[in-house]
Amino acid sequence: MLGLKKRLSGALQAEVVSTASPSMQPHDDVPDPQTELLQRWMSLADMQQRVIQALVGEISSTSGFVETEAEALSGRFQRLVLSADQQTARVESLTSLAIGIEVDGEMVPIDRIAGLLESTLSDVVEKILLLSKDSMSMVYALDELNANVGRVDKCMEQLGGINRTTNMLALNARIEAERAGGAGAAFRVVAQEVRELSKVTQDVAVSMQAELKTVTEGIANGHTTLQRVATIDMSDNMLAKDKLEVLLAALILRSESLTRIVADAVREAEIISADVGGMVTGIQFQDRTRQRLEHVVDTLEVIDQAIDELKQSSIAAVPELAAHMAPDLEWVKHLLERFTMSEMRSRFVAQLLEGKQTGELPDDKSETRGPSESGAVELF
Amino acid sequence: MQFQLDSNSSVVNMSGEFTFTDHAQFKSLVTRLFEANGTAVVIDLSKLEFIDSAGLGMLLLARDEAKKANRSLVLRGPSGQVKRMFGVTKFDALFDVQE
């Protein structure tokens, strides 16, 4: 850069020396064509310096703006990564919920629960069936016992009849013994014994009748109780197993569907996490952008400095060049008309025409009005 | 419950509802069925509309009687609620159940 500057400076000085005399001498405040041409060069150089300074300002501001926005964006993406990771973890926890139920710290799969329930219900149904069979067997047995007791009761009635007959026989024998007088004494004793035997038999028969009555009542009560048990219809309870099996099959199907959906969701969540992570890495571009723009700014500043030095050297060699020359407003206007952002145009106007240093970029970054809408252009 | 026994006492057609109240009638029916000679006894259930747990218990007792008599017991044509009850209780594993 320094070599280029020296070459430019040397060439210009040589040109000035070779063309300055005599034409560089002023005639009545009217510069000669060569001096005027050089003055225009000086004016253009001056404007170029201002443009360079304005560009340096714009680039620096834009670089700062990009860096700030990129950092904010990076922060938001990092929060998004965190949320995506948490979301993935939540979805993964749903997987275990879909697979089964935690019991005493152990995860029991839905299909195992269904199997356990099915086995338990089958056992219950089997027991109901056994209970029904045994109940009916007891009902049959009690029916049989009841019939036996009825037959015993009939036997007791027959026994009572026999006893009554025996008693009548004993009474008749006693009457006949009395008629026989002394000859019937022994017969009288036998008749008395038979009568007492009949009385004892009658007492036993009455006692047995009472016992039999108690047994009959017991059988009747047992039959009633058993009937109550046996008539409890368990068919609905048995068929509940059928319904539960259908429900469990549906539950297993739903669990499988849920597991598939959750697995898909986990995959998607992981993809999102990976994408967002990649975006966080990608957003780090602002570092390299800033470095590149710093190089550009540095280069522009070196050029600005070289132009400045060349201007000073030219003025030292040709003092007439120091005379003020108005900027080429038409050229500046053409330049600024190319800008679509009015606020940028304003800053260039301030920098190029008024030599003011511009501040930071405004917040409204999206303003892109056409040249005709710009207040700055209206200044021309 | 109503039933009809064929002439050689090997096929009985049951209809209506088979519940506890039929136990005396069914017991005498079973006695008659297995008193006669033969190989298999068929109980046709195609007209039977309902059976309760007591009815199932009585069929199991009839099965025991068949075993004692060295005869087989076939349950034919269960439908509706009766078929569902047979399915739930896995009766096809205990009896020869024919559609």
Short mmCIF file of C-alpha atoms in Angstrom, two decimals:
data_model
loop_
_atom_site.label_atom_id
_atom_site.label_comp_id
_atom_site.label_asym_id
_atom_site.label_seq_id
_atom_site.Cartn_x
_atom_site.Cartn_y
_atom_site.Cartn_z
CA MET A 1 0.00 0.00 0.00
CA LEU A 2 2.79 2.31 0.94
CA GLY A 3 4.55 1.52 -2.37
CA LEU A 4 1.40 2.32 -4.29
CA LYS A 5 1.05 5.56 -2.40
CA LYS A 6 4.64 6.52 -3.17
CA ARG A 7 4.19 5.66 -6.83
CA LEU A 8 0.99 7.70 -7.05
CA SER A 9 2.62 10.59 -5.25
CA GLY A 10 5.74 10.45 -7.43
CA ALA A 11 3.79 10.20 -10.68
CA LEU A 12 1.56 13.11 -9.76
CA GLN A 13 4.52 15.25 -8.74
CA ALA A 14 6.31 14.42 -12.02
CA GLU A 15 3.20 15.28 -13.95
CA VAL A 16 2.77 18.51 -12.06
CA VAL A 17 6.41 19.43 -12.62
CA SER A 18 6.24 18.60 -16.32
CA THR A 19 3.00 20.49 -16.92
CA ALA A 20 3.05 23.24 -14.28
CA SER A 21 5.18 25.75 -16.03
CA PRO A 22 4.19 27.92 -17.61
CA SER A 23 0.57 26.91 -17.81
CA MET A 24 0.21 26.55 -14.00
CA GLN A 25 0.76 30.22 -13.51
CA PRO A 26 -2.51 31.94 -12.63
CA HIS A 27 -3.78 34.61 -14.94
CA ASP A 28 -6.07 37.13 -13.25
CA ASP A 29 -7.47 34.52 -10.72
CA VAL A 30 -8.55 32.26 -13.56
CA PRO A 31 -6.70 28.95 -13.29
CA ASP A 32 -5.27 27.47 -16.35
CA PRO A 33 -6.91 24.25 -17.63
CA GLN A 34 -4.29 21.94 -16.06
CA THR A 35 -4.67 23.59 -12.65
CA GLU A 36 -8.43 23.39 -12.95
CA LEU A 37 -8.18 19.75 -13.89
CA LEU A 38 -5.98 19.07 -10.90
CA GLN A 39 -8.36 21.02 -8.68
CA ARG A 40 -11.17 18.82 -9.88
CA TRP A 41 -9.02 15.81 -9.07
CA MET A 42 -8.41 17.28 -5.63
CA SER A 43 -12.15 17.87 -5.20
CA LEU A 44 -12.92 14.34 -6.25
CA ALA A 45 -10.21 13.03 -3.91
CA ASP A 46 -11.77 15.06 -1.11
CA MET A 47 -15.18 13.63 -1.90
CA GLN A 48 -13.72 10.14 -2.13
CA GLN A 49 -12.24 10.57 1.32
CA ARG A 50 -15.61 11.61 2.67
CA VAL A 51 -17.25 8.65 0.93
CA ILE A 52 -14.60 6.33 2.38
CA GLN A 53 -15.15 7.75 5.85
CA ALA A 54 -18.89 7.42 5.44
CA LEU A 55 -18.45 3.83 4.25
CA VAL A 56 -16.14 3.08 7.17
CA GLY A 57 -18.81 4.44 9.50
CA GLU A 58 -21.54 2.42 7.81
CA ILE A 59 -19.51 -0.77 7.81
CA SER A 60 -18.52 -0.36 11.46
CA SER A 61 -22.10 0.36 12.50
CA THR A 62 -23.46 -2.50 10.41
CA SER A 63 -20.83 -4.86 11.80
CA GLY A 64 -21.75 -3.86 15.35
CA PHE A 65 -25.44 -4.19 14.56
CA VAL A 66 -24.97 -7.65 12.99
CA GLU A 67 -22.90 -8.77 15.96
CA THR A 68 -25.50 -7.57 18.48
CA GLU A 69 -28.38 -9.13 16.58
CA ALA A 70 -26.48 -12.37 16.01
CA GLU A 71 -25.69 -12.62 19.72
CA ALA A 72 -29.34 -12.03 20.59
CA LEU A 73 -30.37 -14.59 18.00
CA SER A 74 -27.79 -17.04 19.33
CA GLY A 75 -29.15 -16.54 22.85
CA ARG A 76 -32.67 -17.23 21.67
CA PHE A 77 -31.52 -20.32 19.78
CA GLN A 78 -29.69 -21.59 22.86
CA ARG A 79 -32.89 -21.20 24.88
CA LEU A 80 -34.65 -23.03 22.05
CA VAL A 81 -32.07 -25.85 22.25
CA LEU A 82 -32.69 -26.11 25.99
CA SER A 83 -36.47 -26.20 25.48
CA ALA A 84 -36.10 -28.75 22.68
CA ASP A 85 -33.93 -30.97 24.91
CA GLN A 86 -36.45 -30.70 27.74
CA GLN A 87 -39.24 -31.49 25.30
CA THR A 88 -37.34 -34.55 24.09
CA ALA A 89 -36.88 -35.70 27.69
CA ARG A 90 -40.61 -35.23 28.37
CA VAL A 91 -41.56 -37.16 25.27
CA GLU A 92 -39.12 -39.92 26.25
CA SER A 93 -40.74 -40.14 29.68
CA LEU A 94 -44.06 -40.59 27.88
CA THR A 95 -42.62 -43.74 26.30
CA SER A 96 -42.43 -45.49 29.65
CA LEU A 97 -45.96 -44.31 30.48
CA ALA A 98 -47.23 -45.76 27.24
CA ILE A 99 -45.48 -49.08 27.75
CA GLY A 100 -46.81 -49.88 31.20
CA ILE A 101 -47.50 -48.95 34.79
CA GLU A 102 -44.95 -48.60 37.58
CA VAL A 103 -45.74 -50.86 40.53
CA ASP A 104 -43.41 -50.92 43.55
CA GLY A 105 -40.62 -49.41 41.47
CA GLU A 106 -40.99 -52.00 38.73
CA MET A 107 -42.33 -51.22 35.28
CA VAL A 108 -45.08 -53.69 34.46
CA PRO A 109 -45.95 -53.79 30.74
CA ILE A 110 -49.60 -53.41 29.73
CA ASP A 111 -49.68 -56.81 28.00
CA ARG A 112 -48.37 -58.45 31.19
CA ILE A 113 -51.09 -56.71 33.21
CA ALA A 114 -53.64 -57.96 30.71
CA GLY A 115 -52.24 -61.48 30.96
CA LEU A 116 -52.32 -61.35 34.76
CA LEU A 117 -55.88 -60.05 34.77
CA GLU A 118 -56.99 -62.66 32.25
CA SER A 119 -55.41 -65.42 34.32
CA THR A 120 -57.05 -64.09 37.52
CA LEU A 121 -60.45 -63.79 35.88
CA SER A 122 -60.15 -67.31 34.42
CA ASP A 123 -59.39 -68.57 37.90
CA VAL A 124 -62.42 -66.72 39.30
CA VAL A 125 -64.68 -68.16 36.59
CA GLU A 126 -63.32 -71.64 37.23
CA LYS A 127 -64.06 -71.27 40.95
CA ILE A 128 -67.56 -69.96 40.27
CA LEU A 129 -68.14 -72.99 38.06
CA LEU A 130 -66.84 -75.35 40.74
CA LEU A 131 -68.96 -73.59 43.36
CA SER A 132 -72.05 -73.92 41.17
CA LYS A 133 -71.39 -77.58 40.60
CA ASP A 134 -70.79 -78.29 44.31
CA SER A 135 -73.86 -76.26 45.29
CA MET A 136 -76.03 -78.24 42.92
CA SER A 137 -74.44 -81.47 44.14
CA MET A 138 -75.36 -80.51 47.71
CA VAL A 139 -78.87 -79.57 46.60
CA TYR A 140 -79.23 -83.02 45.04
CA ALA A 141 -77.83 -84.62 48.23
CA LEU A 142 -80.23 -82.66 50.44
CA ASP A 143 -83.12 -83.56 48.15
CA GLU A 144 -82.10 -87.18 48.57
CA LEU A 145 -81.74 -86.79 52.34
CA ASN A 146 -85.11 -85.12 52.53
CA ALA A 147 -86.65 -88.04 50.70
CA ASN A 148 -84.94 -90.45 53.14
CA VAL A 149 -86.24 -88.51 56.11
CA GLY A 150 -89.72 -88.63 54.62
CA ARG A 151 -89.44 -92.38 54.36
CA VAL A 152 -88.20 -92.62 57.97
CA ASP A 153 -91.15 -90.46 59.00
CA LYS A 154 -93.50 -92.93 57.33
CA CYS A 155 -91.74 -95.78 59.17
CA MET A 156 -92.28 -93.93 62.44
CA GLU A 157 -95.95 -93.55 61.64
CA GLN A 158 -96.15 -97.31 61.02
CA LEU A 159 -94.31 -97.89 64.28
CA GLY A 160 -96.85 -95.71 66.09
CA GLY A 161 -99.66 -97.78 64.57
CA ILE A 162 -98.02 -101.02 65.67
CA ASN A 163 -97.55 -99.60 69.15
CA ARG A 164 -101.18 -98.58 69.40
CA THR A 165 -102.23 -102.09 68.35
CA THR A 166 -99.86 -103.64 70.90
CA ASN A 167 -101.27 -101.40 73.59
CA MET A 168 -104.82 -102.43 72.65
CA LEU A 169 -103.76 -106.09 72.73
CA ALA A 170 -102.25 -105.63 76.20
CA LEU A 171 -105.45 -103.96 77.41
CA ASN A 172 -107.64 -106.74 76.01
CA ALA A 173 -105.36 -109.36 77.58
CA ARG A 174 -105.72 -107.63 80.93
CA ILE A 175 -109.53 -107.65 80.63
CA GLU A 176 -109.52 -111.35 79.73
CA ALA A 177 -107.17 -112.09 82.66
CA GLU A 178 -109.54 -110.37 85.06
CA ARG A 179 -112.44 -112.44 83.72
CA ALA A 180 -110.43 -115.61 84.25
CA GLY A 181 -109.97 -114.74 87.92
CA GLY A 182 -107.18 -116.68 89.74
CA ALA A 183 -106.44 -118.76 86.67
CA GLY A 184 -105.58 -115.61 84.74
CA ALA A 185 -103.04 -114.28 87.28
CA ALA A 186 -99.99 -115.18 85.18
CA PHE A 187 -101.67 -113.91 82.03
CA ARG A 188 -102.43 -110.64 83.85
CA VAL A 189 -98.70 -110.21 84.64
CA VAL A 190 -97.74 -110.77 80.98
CA ALA A 191 -100.44 -108.31 79.84
CA GLN A 192 -99.08 -105.73 82.27
CA GLU A 193 -95.52 -106.25 80.98
CA VAL A 194 -96.66 -105.92 77.36
CA ARG A 195 -98.53 -102.74 78.26
CA GLU A 196 -95.46 -101.26 79.96
CA LEU A 197 -93.32 -102.30 76.98
CA SER A 198 -95.78 -100.61 74.67
CA LYS A 199 -95.66 -97.48 76.79
CA VAL A 200 -91.84 -97.40 76.68
CA THR A 201 -91.91 -98.00 72.92
CA GLN A 202 -94.43 -95.20 72.58
CA ASP A 203 -92.16 -92.88 74.58
CA VAL A 204 -89.17 -93.80 72.37
CA ALA A 205 -91.30 -93.30 69.25
CA VAL A 206 -92.40 -89.86 70.46
CA SER A 207 -88.82 -88.97 71.24
CA MET A 208 -87.65 -90.20 67.82
CA GLN A 209 -90.48 -88.26 66.19
CA ALA A 210 -89.26 -85.11 67.91
CA GLU A 211 -85.65 -85.76 66.81
CA LEU A 212 -86.81 -86.52 63.30
CA LYS A 213 -88.77 -83.30 63.24
CA THR A 214 -85.62 -81.41 64.24
CA VAL A 215 -83.62 -83.18 61.51
CA THR A 216 -86.34 -82.44 58.95
CA GLU A 217 -86.37 -78.78 59.93
CA GLY A 218 -82.55 -78.70 59.74
CA ILE A 219 -82.60 -80.21 56.27
CA ALA A 220 -85.29 -77.76 55.19
CA ASN A 221 -83.26 -74.82 56.54
CA GLY A 222 -80.09 -76.13 54.87
CA HIS A 223 -81.98 -76.60 51.62
CA THR A 224 -83.32 -73.07 51.80
CA THR A 225 -79.87 -71.64 52.51
CA LEU A 226 -78.29 -73.69 49.74
CA GLN A 227 -81.04 -72.71 47.37
CA ARG A 228 -80.31 -69.08 48.18
CA VAL A 229 -76.62 -69.63 47.37
CA ALA A 230 -77.28 -71.71 44.28
CA THR A 231 -79.79 -69.30 42.83
CA ILE A 232 -77.31 -66.42 42.89
CA ASP A 233 -76.82 -66.06 39.18
CA MET A 234 -73.13 -65.55 38.45
CA SER A 235 -73.58 -65.56 34.70
CA ASP A 236 -73.21 -61.75 34.46
CA ASN A 237 -70.01 -61.94 36.52
CA MET A 238 -68.70 -64.63 34.20
CA LEU A 239 -69.60 -62.62 31.12
CA ALA A 240 -67.83 -59.61 32.68
CA LYS A 241 -64.63 -61.52 31.96
CA ASP A 242 -65.63 -61.55 28.30
CA LYS A 243 -66.14 -57.78 28.32
CA LEU A 244 -62.92 -57.20 30.23
CA GLU A 245 -60.99 -59.26 27.70
CA VAL A 246 -62.34 -57.06 24.91
CA LEU A 247 -61.43 -53.95 26.89
CA LEU A 248 -57.97 -55.25 27.64
CA ALA A 249 -57.37 -56.12 24.00
CA ALA A 250 -58.40 -52.56 23.10
CA LEU A 251 -56.13 -51.22 25.85
CA ILE A 252 -53.18 -53.20 24.51
CA LEU A 253 -53.86 -51.93 20.99
CA ARG A 254 -54.04 -48.36 22.26
CA SER A 255 -50.85 -48.81 24.24
CA GLU A 256 -49.08 -50.10 21.13
CA SER A 257 -50.37 -47.16 19.05
CA LEU A 258 -49.33 -44.74 21.76
CA THR A 259 -45.89 -46.30 21.94
CA ARG A 260 -45.47 -45.94 18.17
CA ILE A 261 -46.65 -42.32 18.22
CA VAL A 262 -44.37 -41.46 21.15
CA ALA A 263 -41.42 -43.14 19.39
CA ASP A 264 -42.13 -41.00 16.30
CA ALA A 265 -42.41 -37.91 18.51
CA VAL A 266 -39.08 -38.73 20.20
CA ARG A 267 -37.42 -39.08 16.79
CA GLU A 268 -38.91 -35.76 15.64
CA ALA A 269 -37.90 -34.04 18.89
CA GLU A 270 -34.34 -35.32 18.50
CA ILE A 271 -34.23 -34.06 14.91
CA ILE A 272 -35.50 -30.64 16.08
CA SER A 273 -32.89 -30.56 18.86
CA ALA A 274 -30.14 -31.45 16.40
CA ASP A 275 -31.36 -28.83 13.88
CA VAL A 276 -31.57 -26.11 16.49
CA GLY A 277 -28.12 -27.10 17.78
CA GLY A 278 -26.81 -26.80 14.24
CA MET A 279 -28.43 -23.39 13.92
CA VAL A 280 -26.70 -22.21 17.11
CA THR A 281 -23.38 -23.25 15.61
CA GLY A 282 -24.30 -21.67 12.29
CA ILE A 283 -25.18 -18.36 13.88
CA GLN A 284 -21.54 -17.94 14.96
CA PHE A 285 -20.87 -16.47 11.47
CA GLN A 286 -20.80 -12.97 12.94
CA ASP A 287 -17.26 -13.49 14.28
CA ARG A 288 -15.82 -14.08 10.82
CA THR A 289 -18.04 -11.37 9.33
CA ARG A 290 -16.76 -8.87 11.88
CA GLN A 291 -13.13 -9.83 11.15
CA ARG A 292 -13.66 -9.50 7.41
CA LEU A 293 -15.34 -6.14 7.81
CA GLU A 294 -12.50 -4.99 10.08
CA HIS A 295 -10.10 -5.83 7.27
CA VAL A 296 -12.25 -3.89 4.81
CA VAL A 297 -12.42 -0.92 7.18
CA ASP A 298 -8.69 -1.08 7.76
CA THR A 299 -8.04 -1.13 4.01
CA LEU A 300 -10.39 1.81 3.44
CA GLU A 301 -8.65 3.77 6.17
CA VAL A 302 -5.24 3.09 4.58
CA ILE A 303 -6.60 4.29 1.22
CA ASP A 304 -8.05 7.36 2.95
CA GLN A 305 -4.70 8.07 4.53
CA ALA A 306 -2.87 7.57 1.21
CA ILE A 307 -5.26 9.98 -0.54
CA ASP A 308 -4.77 12.49 2.25
CA GLU A 309 -1.00 12.26 2.01
CA LEU A 310 -1.16 12.57 -1.77
CA LYS A 311 -3.39 15.64 -1.43
CA GLN A 312 -0.96 17.27 0.98
CA SER A 313 1.98 16.47 -1.32
CA SER A 314 0.10 17.87 -4.31
CA ILE A 315 -0.78 21.10 -2.45
CA ALA A 316 2.86 21.42 -1.34
CA ALA A 317 3.98 21.09 -4.96
CA VAL A 318 1.19 23.19 -6.45
CA PRO A 319 -0.16 25.69 -3.84
CA GLU A 320 -2.97 26.77 -6.18
CA LEU A 321 -4.59 23.41 -5.58
CA ALA A 322 -5.35 24.48 -2.02
CA ALA A 323 -7.96 26.88 -3.36
CA HIS A 324 -11.50 25.89 -2.42
CA MET A 325 -13.40 24.12 -5.06
CA ALA A 326 -17.10 23.35 -4.64
CA PRO A 327 -18.01 19.67 -4.52
CA ASP A 328 -19.56 18.15 -7.57
CA LEU A 329 -23.10 18.13 -6.28
CA GLU A 330 -24.44 16.46 -9.39
CA TRP A 331 -22.10 13.53 -8.90
CA VAL A 332 -23.04 13.30 -5.21
CA LYS A 333 -26.72 13.41 -6.15
CA HIS A 334 -26.29 10.59 -8.64
CA LEU A 335 -24.49 8.59 -5.98
CA LEU A 336 -27.11 9.15 -3.30
CA GLU A 337 -29.98 8.40 -5.64
CA ARG A 338 -28.74 4.86 -5.71
CA PHE A 339 -29.56 4.51 -2.00
CA THR A 340 -32.97 3.10 -1.19
CA MET A 341 -32.70 3.62 2.57
CA SER A 342 -33.47 7.23 3.47
CA GLU A 343 -31.74 7.13 6.85
CA MET A 344 -28.55 5.92 5.18
CA ARG A 345 -28.94 8.62 2.58
CA SER A 346 -29.27 11.17 5.37
CA ARG A 347 -26.10 10.01 7.00
CA PHE A 348 -24.23 10.23 3.66
CA VAL A 349 -25.56 13.73 3.07
CA ALA A 350 -24.34 14.77 6.52
CA GLN A 351 -20.98 13.13 5.94
CA LEU A 352 -20.36 14.10 2.32
CA LEU A 353 -21.73 17.61 2.19
CA GLU A 354 -21.48 18.78 5.77
CA GLY A 355 -18.48 16.72 6.92
CA LYS A 356 -20.36 15.55 10.05
CA GLN A 357 -19.62 12.22 11.67
CA THR A 358 -22.71 10.03 11.77
CA GLY A 359 -23.88 8.13 14.82
CA GLU A 360 -25.17 4.61 15.32
CA LEU A 361 -27.62 2.94 13.05
CA PRO A 362 -31.24 3.75 13.89
CA ASP A 363 -33.58 1.03 15.23
CA ASP A 364 -35.77 1.10 12.16
CA LYS A 365 -33.63 -1.17 10.06
CA SER A 366 -36.24 -2.05 7.55
CA GLU A 367 -36.83 1.34 6.04
CA THR A 368 -36.35 1.05 2.28
CA ARG A 369 -38.05 3.98 0.67
CA GLY A 370 -37.42 4.91 -2.90
CA PRO A 371 -35.19 7.90 -3.73
CA SER A 372 -38.15 10.12 -4.51
CA GLU A 373 -39.52 9.66 -0.99
CA SER A 374 -36.32 10.73 0.68
CA GLY A 375 -36.17 14.02 2.50
CA ALA A 376 -32.37 13.96 2.16
CA VAL A 377 -32.48 13.98 -1.60
CA GLU A 378 -34.81 16.92 -1.45
CA LEU A 379 -31.88 18.87 0.04
CA PHE A 380 -30.41 19.03 -3.42
CA MET B 1 -87.14 -74.86 30.92
CA GLN B 2 -88.89 -77.36 28.66
CA PHE B 3 -87.38 -80.55 27.33
CA GLN B 4 -88.27 -83.31 24.93
CA LEU B 5 -86.69 -86.72 25.06
CA ASP B 6 -86.58 -88.81 21.92
CA SER B 7 -87.88 -92.36 21.78
CA ASN B 8 -84.58 -94.11 22.54
CA SER B 9 -83.56 -91.65 25.27
CA SER B 10 -80.35 -90.55 23.54
CA VAL B 11 -81.27 -87.02 22.43
CA VAL B 12 -82.93 -84.38 24.54
CA ASN B 13 -84.02 -80.98 23.23
CA MET B 14 -83.96 -78.18 25.77
CA SER B 15 -85.63 -74.82 25.31
CA GLY B 16 -86.39 -71.69 27.32
CA GLU B 17 -84.27 -70.81 30.35
CA PHE B 18 -82.23 -73.32 32.30
CA THR B 19 -81.89 -72.15 35.93
CA PHE B 20 -81.81 -73.43 39.51
CA THR B 21 -85.57 -73.94 39.59
CA ASP B 22 -85.19 -76.73 37.03
CA HIS B 23 -82.91 -78.84 39.23
CA ALA B 24 -85.42 -81.52 40.25
CA GLN B 25 -86.72 -81.92 36.71
CA PHE B 26 -83.22 -82.04 35.25
CA LYS B 27 -82.01 -84.58 37.84
CA SER B 28 -84.78 -87.01 36.96
CA LEU B 29 -84.07 -86.38 33.27
CA VAL B 30 -80.39 -87.25 33.74
CA THR B 31 -81.36 -90.38 35.67
CA ARG B 32 -83.58 -91.47 32.80
CA LEU B 33 -80.94 -90.61 30.19
CA PHE B 34 -78.24 -92.77 31.72
CA GLU B 35 -80.50 -95.62 32.77
CA ALA B 36 -80.98 -96.54 29.13
CA ASN B 37 -78.33 -98.31 27.13
CA GLY B 38 -76.34 -96.53 24.45
CA THR B 39 -73.05 -94.76 23.76
CA ALA B 40 -73.63 -91.03 23.57
CA VAL B 41 -76.24 -88.74 24.99
CA VAL B 42 -76.85 -85.53 23.06
CA ILE B 43 -78.37 -82.47 24.66
CA ASP B 44 -79.57 -80.14 21.93
CA LEU B 45 -79.33 -76.57 23.18
CA SER B 46 -80.18 -74.76 19.95
CA LYS B 47 -83.52 -73.57 21.41
CA LEU B 48 -82.12 -72.77 24.84
CA GLU B 49 -82.11 -69.01 25.34
CA PHE B 50 -80.51 -68.58 28.76
CA ILE B 51 -78.43 -70.53 31.23
CA ASP B 52 -77.28 -69.41 34.67
CA SER B 53 -74.37 -70.59 36.80
CA ALA B 54 -76.60 -73.21 38.51
CA GLY B 55 -77.48 -74.56 35.05
CA LEU B 56 -73.78 -74.84 34.22
CA GLY B 57 -73.23 -76.66 37.54
CA MET B 58 -76.03 -79.12 36.67
CA LEU B 59 -74.47 -79.82 33.27
CA LEU B 60 -71.17 -80.58 35.03
CA LEU B 61 -73.00 -83.00 37.35
CA ALA B 62 -74.61 -84.63 34.30
CA ARG B 63 -71.10 -85.02 32.87
CA ASP B 64 -70.04 -86.85 36.06
CA GLU B 65 -73.04 -89.15 35.70
CA ALA B 66 -72.10 -89.84 32.08
CA LYS B 67 -68.60 -90.81 33.16
CA LYS B 68 -69.98 -93.15 35.80
CA ALA B 69 -72.15 -94.77 33.13
CA ASN B 70 -69.24 -94.90 30.64
CA ARG B 71 -71.19 -92.75 28.21
CA SER B 72 -70.27 -89.56 26.44
CA LEU B 73 -72.27 -86.37 26.71
CA VAL B 74 -72.53 -84.05 23.73
CA LEU B 75 -73.78 -80.47 23.94
CA ARG B 76 -75.08 -79.45 20.55
CA GLY B 77 -75.85 -76.09 18.96
CA PRO B 78 -75.40 -73.54 21.77
CA SER B 79 -76.17 -69.98 20.65
CA GLY B 80 -76.48 -66.46 22.01
CA GLN B 81 -75.95 -66.09 25.75
CA VAL B 82 -75.49 -69.85 26.16
CA LYS B 83 -72.67 -69.89 23.62
CA ARG B 84 -71.01 -66.89 25.28
CA MET B 85 -71.20 -68.60 28.68
CA PHE B 86 -69.63 -71.72 27.22
CA GLY B 87 -66.85 -69.57 25.75
CA VAL B 88 -66.11 -67.75 29.01
CA THR B 89 -66.07 -70.99 31.04
CA LYS B 90 -64.10 -72.87 28.36
CA PHE B 91 -66.79 -75.56 28.28
CA ASP B 92 -65.38 -76.85 25.03
CA ALA B 93 -62.42 -78.16 27.03
CA LEU B 94 -64.77 -80.09 29.37
CA PHE B 95 -67.46 -81.28 26.95
CA ASP B 96 -67.81 -82.30 23.39
CA VAL B 97 -69.49 -79.10 22.21
CA GLN B 98 -70.82 -79.27 18.66
CA GLU B 99 -71.89 -76.25 16.65
#
